[in-house]
Short mmCIF file of C-alpha atoms in Angstrom, two decimals:
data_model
loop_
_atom_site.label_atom_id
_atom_site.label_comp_id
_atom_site.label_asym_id
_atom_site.label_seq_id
_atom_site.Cartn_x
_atom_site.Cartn_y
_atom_site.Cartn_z
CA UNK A 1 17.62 -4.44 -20.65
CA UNK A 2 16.59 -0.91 -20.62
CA UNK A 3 12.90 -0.28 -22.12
CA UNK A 4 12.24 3.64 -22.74
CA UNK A 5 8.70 4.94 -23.39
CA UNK A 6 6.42 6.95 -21.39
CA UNK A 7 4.80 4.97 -18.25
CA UNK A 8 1.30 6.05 -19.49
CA UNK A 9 1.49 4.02 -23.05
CA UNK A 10 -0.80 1.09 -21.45
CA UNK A 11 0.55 -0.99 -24.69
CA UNK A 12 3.83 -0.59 -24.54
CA UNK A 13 3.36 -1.50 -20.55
CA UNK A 14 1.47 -4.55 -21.30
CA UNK A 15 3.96 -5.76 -23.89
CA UNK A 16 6.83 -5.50 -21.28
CA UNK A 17 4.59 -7.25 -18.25
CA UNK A 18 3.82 -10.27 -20.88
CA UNK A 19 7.34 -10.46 -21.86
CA UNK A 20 8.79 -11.22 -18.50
CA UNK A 21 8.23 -11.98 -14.89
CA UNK A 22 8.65 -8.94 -12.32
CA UNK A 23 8.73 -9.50 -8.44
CA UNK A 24 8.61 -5.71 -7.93
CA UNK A 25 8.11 -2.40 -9.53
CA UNK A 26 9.80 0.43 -8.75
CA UNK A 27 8.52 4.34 -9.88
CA UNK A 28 11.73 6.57 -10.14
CA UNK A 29 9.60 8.39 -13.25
CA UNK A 30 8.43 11.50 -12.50
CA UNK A 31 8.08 15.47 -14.11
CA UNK A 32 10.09 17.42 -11.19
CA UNK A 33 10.40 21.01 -12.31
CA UNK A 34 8.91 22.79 -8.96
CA UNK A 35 8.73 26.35 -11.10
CA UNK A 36 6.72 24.96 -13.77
CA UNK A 37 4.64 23.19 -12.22
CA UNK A 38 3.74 26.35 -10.61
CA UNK A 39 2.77 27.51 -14.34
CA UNK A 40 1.40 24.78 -15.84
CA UNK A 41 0.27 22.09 -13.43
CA UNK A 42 -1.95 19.82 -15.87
CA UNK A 43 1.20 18.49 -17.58
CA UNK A 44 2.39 17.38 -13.68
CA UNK A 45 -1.02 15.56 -12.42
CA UNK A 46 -0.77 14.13 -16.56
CA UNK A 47 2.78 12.62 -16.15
CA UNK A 48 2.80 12.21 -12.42
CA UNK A 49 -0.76 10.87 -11.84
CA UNK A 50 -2.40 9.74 -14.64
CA UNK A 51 0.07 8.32 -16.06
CA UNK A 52 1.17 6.35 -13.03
CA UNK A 53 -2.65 5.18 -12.46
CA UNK A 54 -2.11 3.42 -16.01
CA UNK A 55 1.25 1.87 -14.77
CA UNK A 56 0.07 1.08 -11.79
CA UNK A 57 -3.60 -0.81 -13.45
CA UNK A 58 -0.99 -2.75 -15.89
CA UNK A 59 0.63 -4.10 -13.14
CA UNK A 60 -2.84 -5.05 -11.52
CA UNK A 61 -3.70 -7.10 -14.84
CA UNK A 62 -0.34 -8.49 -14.68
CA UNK A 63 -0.09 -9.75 -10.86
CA UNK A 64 2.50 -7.93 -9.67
CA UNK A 65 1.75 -6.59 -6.42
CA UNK A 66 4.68 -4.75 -5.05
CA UNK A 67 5.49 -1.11 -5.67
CA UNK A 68 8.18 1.10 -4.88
CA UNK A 69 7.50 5.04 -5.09
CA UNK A 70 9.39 7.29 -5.14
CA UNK A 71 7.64 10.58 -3.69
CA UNK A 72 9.35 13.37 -2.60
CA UNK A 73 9.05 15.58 0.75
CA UNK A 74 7.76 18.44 -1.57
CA UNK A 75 4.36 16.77 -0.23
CA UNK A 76 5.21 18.48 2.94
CA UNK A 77 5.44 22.03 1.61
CA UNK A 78 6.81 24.38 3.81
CA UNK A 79 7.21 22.95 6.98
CA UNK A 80 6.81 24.33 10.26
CA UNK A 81 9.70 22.48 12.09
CA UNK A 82 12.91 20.99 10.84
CA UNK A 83 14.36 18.32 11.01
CA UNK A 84 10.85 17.34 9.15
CA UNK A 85 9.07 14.02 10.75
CA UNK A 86 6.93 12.14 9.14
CA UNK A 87 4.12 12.64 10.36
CA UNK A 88 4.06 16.46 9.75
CA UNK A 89 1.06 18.22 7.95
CA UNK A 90 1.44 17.33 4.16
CA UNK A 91 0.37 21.02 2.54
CA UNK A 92 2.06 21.02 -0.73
CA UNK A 93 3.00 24.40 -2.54
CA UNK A 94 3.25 23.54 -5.71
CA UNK A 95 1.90 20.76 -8.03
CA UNK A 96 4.67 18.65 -8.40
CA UNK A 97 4.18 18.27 -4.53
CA UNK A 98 0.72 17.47 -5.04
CA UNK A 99 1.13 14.89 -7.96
CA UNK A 100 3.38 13.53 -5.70
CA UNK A 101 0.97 13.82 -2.63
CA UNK A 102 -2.02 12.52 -4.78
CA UNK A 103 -0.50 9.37 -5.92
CA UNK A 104 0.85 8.23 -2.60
CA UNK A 105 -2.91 8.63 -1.64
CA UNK A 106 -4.04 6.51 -4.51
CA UNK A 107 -1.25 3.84 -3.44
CA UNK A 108 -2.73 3.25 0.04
CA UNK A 109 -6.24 2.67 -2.12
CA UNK A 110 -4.45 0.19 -4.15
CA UNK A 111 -2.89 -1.62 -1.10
CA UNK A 112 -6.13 -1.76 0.67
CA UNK A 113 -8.30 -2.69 -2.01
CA UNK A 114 -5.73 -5.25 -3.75
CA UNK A 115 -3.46 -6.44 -0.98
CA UNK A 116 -0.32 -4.39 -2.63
CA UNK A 117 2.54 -3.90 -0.86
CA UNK A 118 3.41 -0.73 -1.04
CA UNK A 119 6.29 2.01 0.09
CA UNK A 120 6.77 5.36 -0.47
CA UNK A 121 10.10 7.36 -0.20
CA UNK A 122 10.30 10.75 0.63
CA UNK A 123 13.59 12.75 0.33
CA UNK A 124 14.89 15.79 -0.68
CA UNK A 125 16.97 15.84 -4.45
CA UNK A 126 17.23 12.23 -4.76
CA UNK A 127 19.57 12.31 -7.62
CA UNK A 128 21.69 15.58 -7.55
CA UNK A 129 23.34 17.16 -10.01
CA UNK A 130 26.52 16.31 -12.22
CA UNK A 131 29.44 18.64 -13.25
CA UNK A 132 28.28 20.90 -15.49
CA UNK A 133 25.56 21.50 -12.61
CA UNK A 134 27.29 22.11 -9.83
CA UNK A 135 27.09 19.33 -7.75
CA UNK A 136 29.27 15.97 -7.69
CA UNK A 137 29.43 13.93 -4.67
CA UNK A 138 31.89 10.95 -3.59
CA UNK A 139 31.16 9.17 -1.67
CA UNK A 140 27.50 9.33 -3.72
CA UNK A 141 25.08 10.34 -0.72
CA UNK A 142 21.68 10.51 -2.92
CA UNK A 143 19.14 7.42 -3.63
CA UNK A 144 18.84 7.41 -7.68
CA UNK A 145 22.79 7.37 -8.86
CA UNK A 146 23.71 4.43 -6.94
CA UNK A 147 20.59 2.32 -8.66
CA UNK A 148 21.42 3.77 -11.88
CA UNK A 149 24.73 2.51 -11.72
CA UNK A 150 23.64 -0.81 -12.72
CA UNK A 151 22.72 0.48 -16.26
CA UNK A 152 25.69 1.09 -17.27
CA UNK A 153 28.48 4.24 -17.09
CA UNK A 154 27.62 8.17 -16.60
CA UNK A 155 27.68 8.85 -20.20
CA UNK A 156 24.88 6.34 -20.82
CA UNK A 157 23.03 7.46 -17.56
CA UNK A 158 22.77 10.79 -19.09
CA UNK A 159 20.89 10.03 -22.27
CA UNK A 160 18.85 7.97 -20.00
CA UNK A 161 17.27 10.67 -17.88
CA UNK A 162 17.02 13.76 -20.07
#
């Protein structure tokens, strides 16, 4: 069952966690444009931060304790060496890197404060692009598609993340 509605609606949230039993959560949701986040980063901390901290307080009056993020290596900014480890400085450039940056920080609070379990992913374009974009891969090399494949067909996917 797909449920659409923005992950900051604490109601909506709550209705779903009293509706059914979840092992695991796992936070694909995020505002990614880099440039405008460069030009208006309060909607990016709003949609990548706040509104997580309300996901992520549902699911702390709901039990669940494990969390899947996914971050993004934008927390790294501009890196100094490449290949990129992970323990590199984390100087974001923009603030969709720092949303991104921010929360991960908040996750480690909730882990240590409430036992979560918690991991973070960091990649580079997770979900590529489709046809009309440029980009089609096969075999499918990127994290998101292959997840999103259990919703259903391409043509469904794409009302799904727009």
């Amino acid at each position: 069952m797909l449920n659409q509605f923005d992950i900051g609606n604490r109601m909506e949230l709550d209705r779903l966690f009293s509706s059914k039993t979840f092992d695991v959560v796992f936070h694909f949701a995020a505002k990614a444009l880099i440039a405008e986040s460069v030009v208006n980063p309060g909607l990016f901390f709003q949609a990548n931060l706040v509104s997580a901290i309300a996901l992520l307080e549902t699911l702390r009056k709901h039990g669940i304790r494990k969390f899947v993020f996914s971050s993004s290596a934008a927390v790294y900014g501009s890196p100094a060496v490449v290949p990129i480890l992970e323990d590199h400085a984390k100087e974001p450039v923009n603030a969709y890197g720092e949303s991104k940056l921010m929360l991960e920080r908040v996750l480690q609070w909730y882990a240590a404060a409430y036992g979560w379990s918690v991991v973070a992913f960091r990649y580079f374009n997770a979900c590529g692009g489709g046809e009309s974009w440029g980009e089609r891969h096969d075999p499918e090399t990127h994290i998101i598609p292959p997840f999103a494949s259990c919703v259903g067909p391409p043509e469904i996917l794409c009302n799904i993340w727009r």
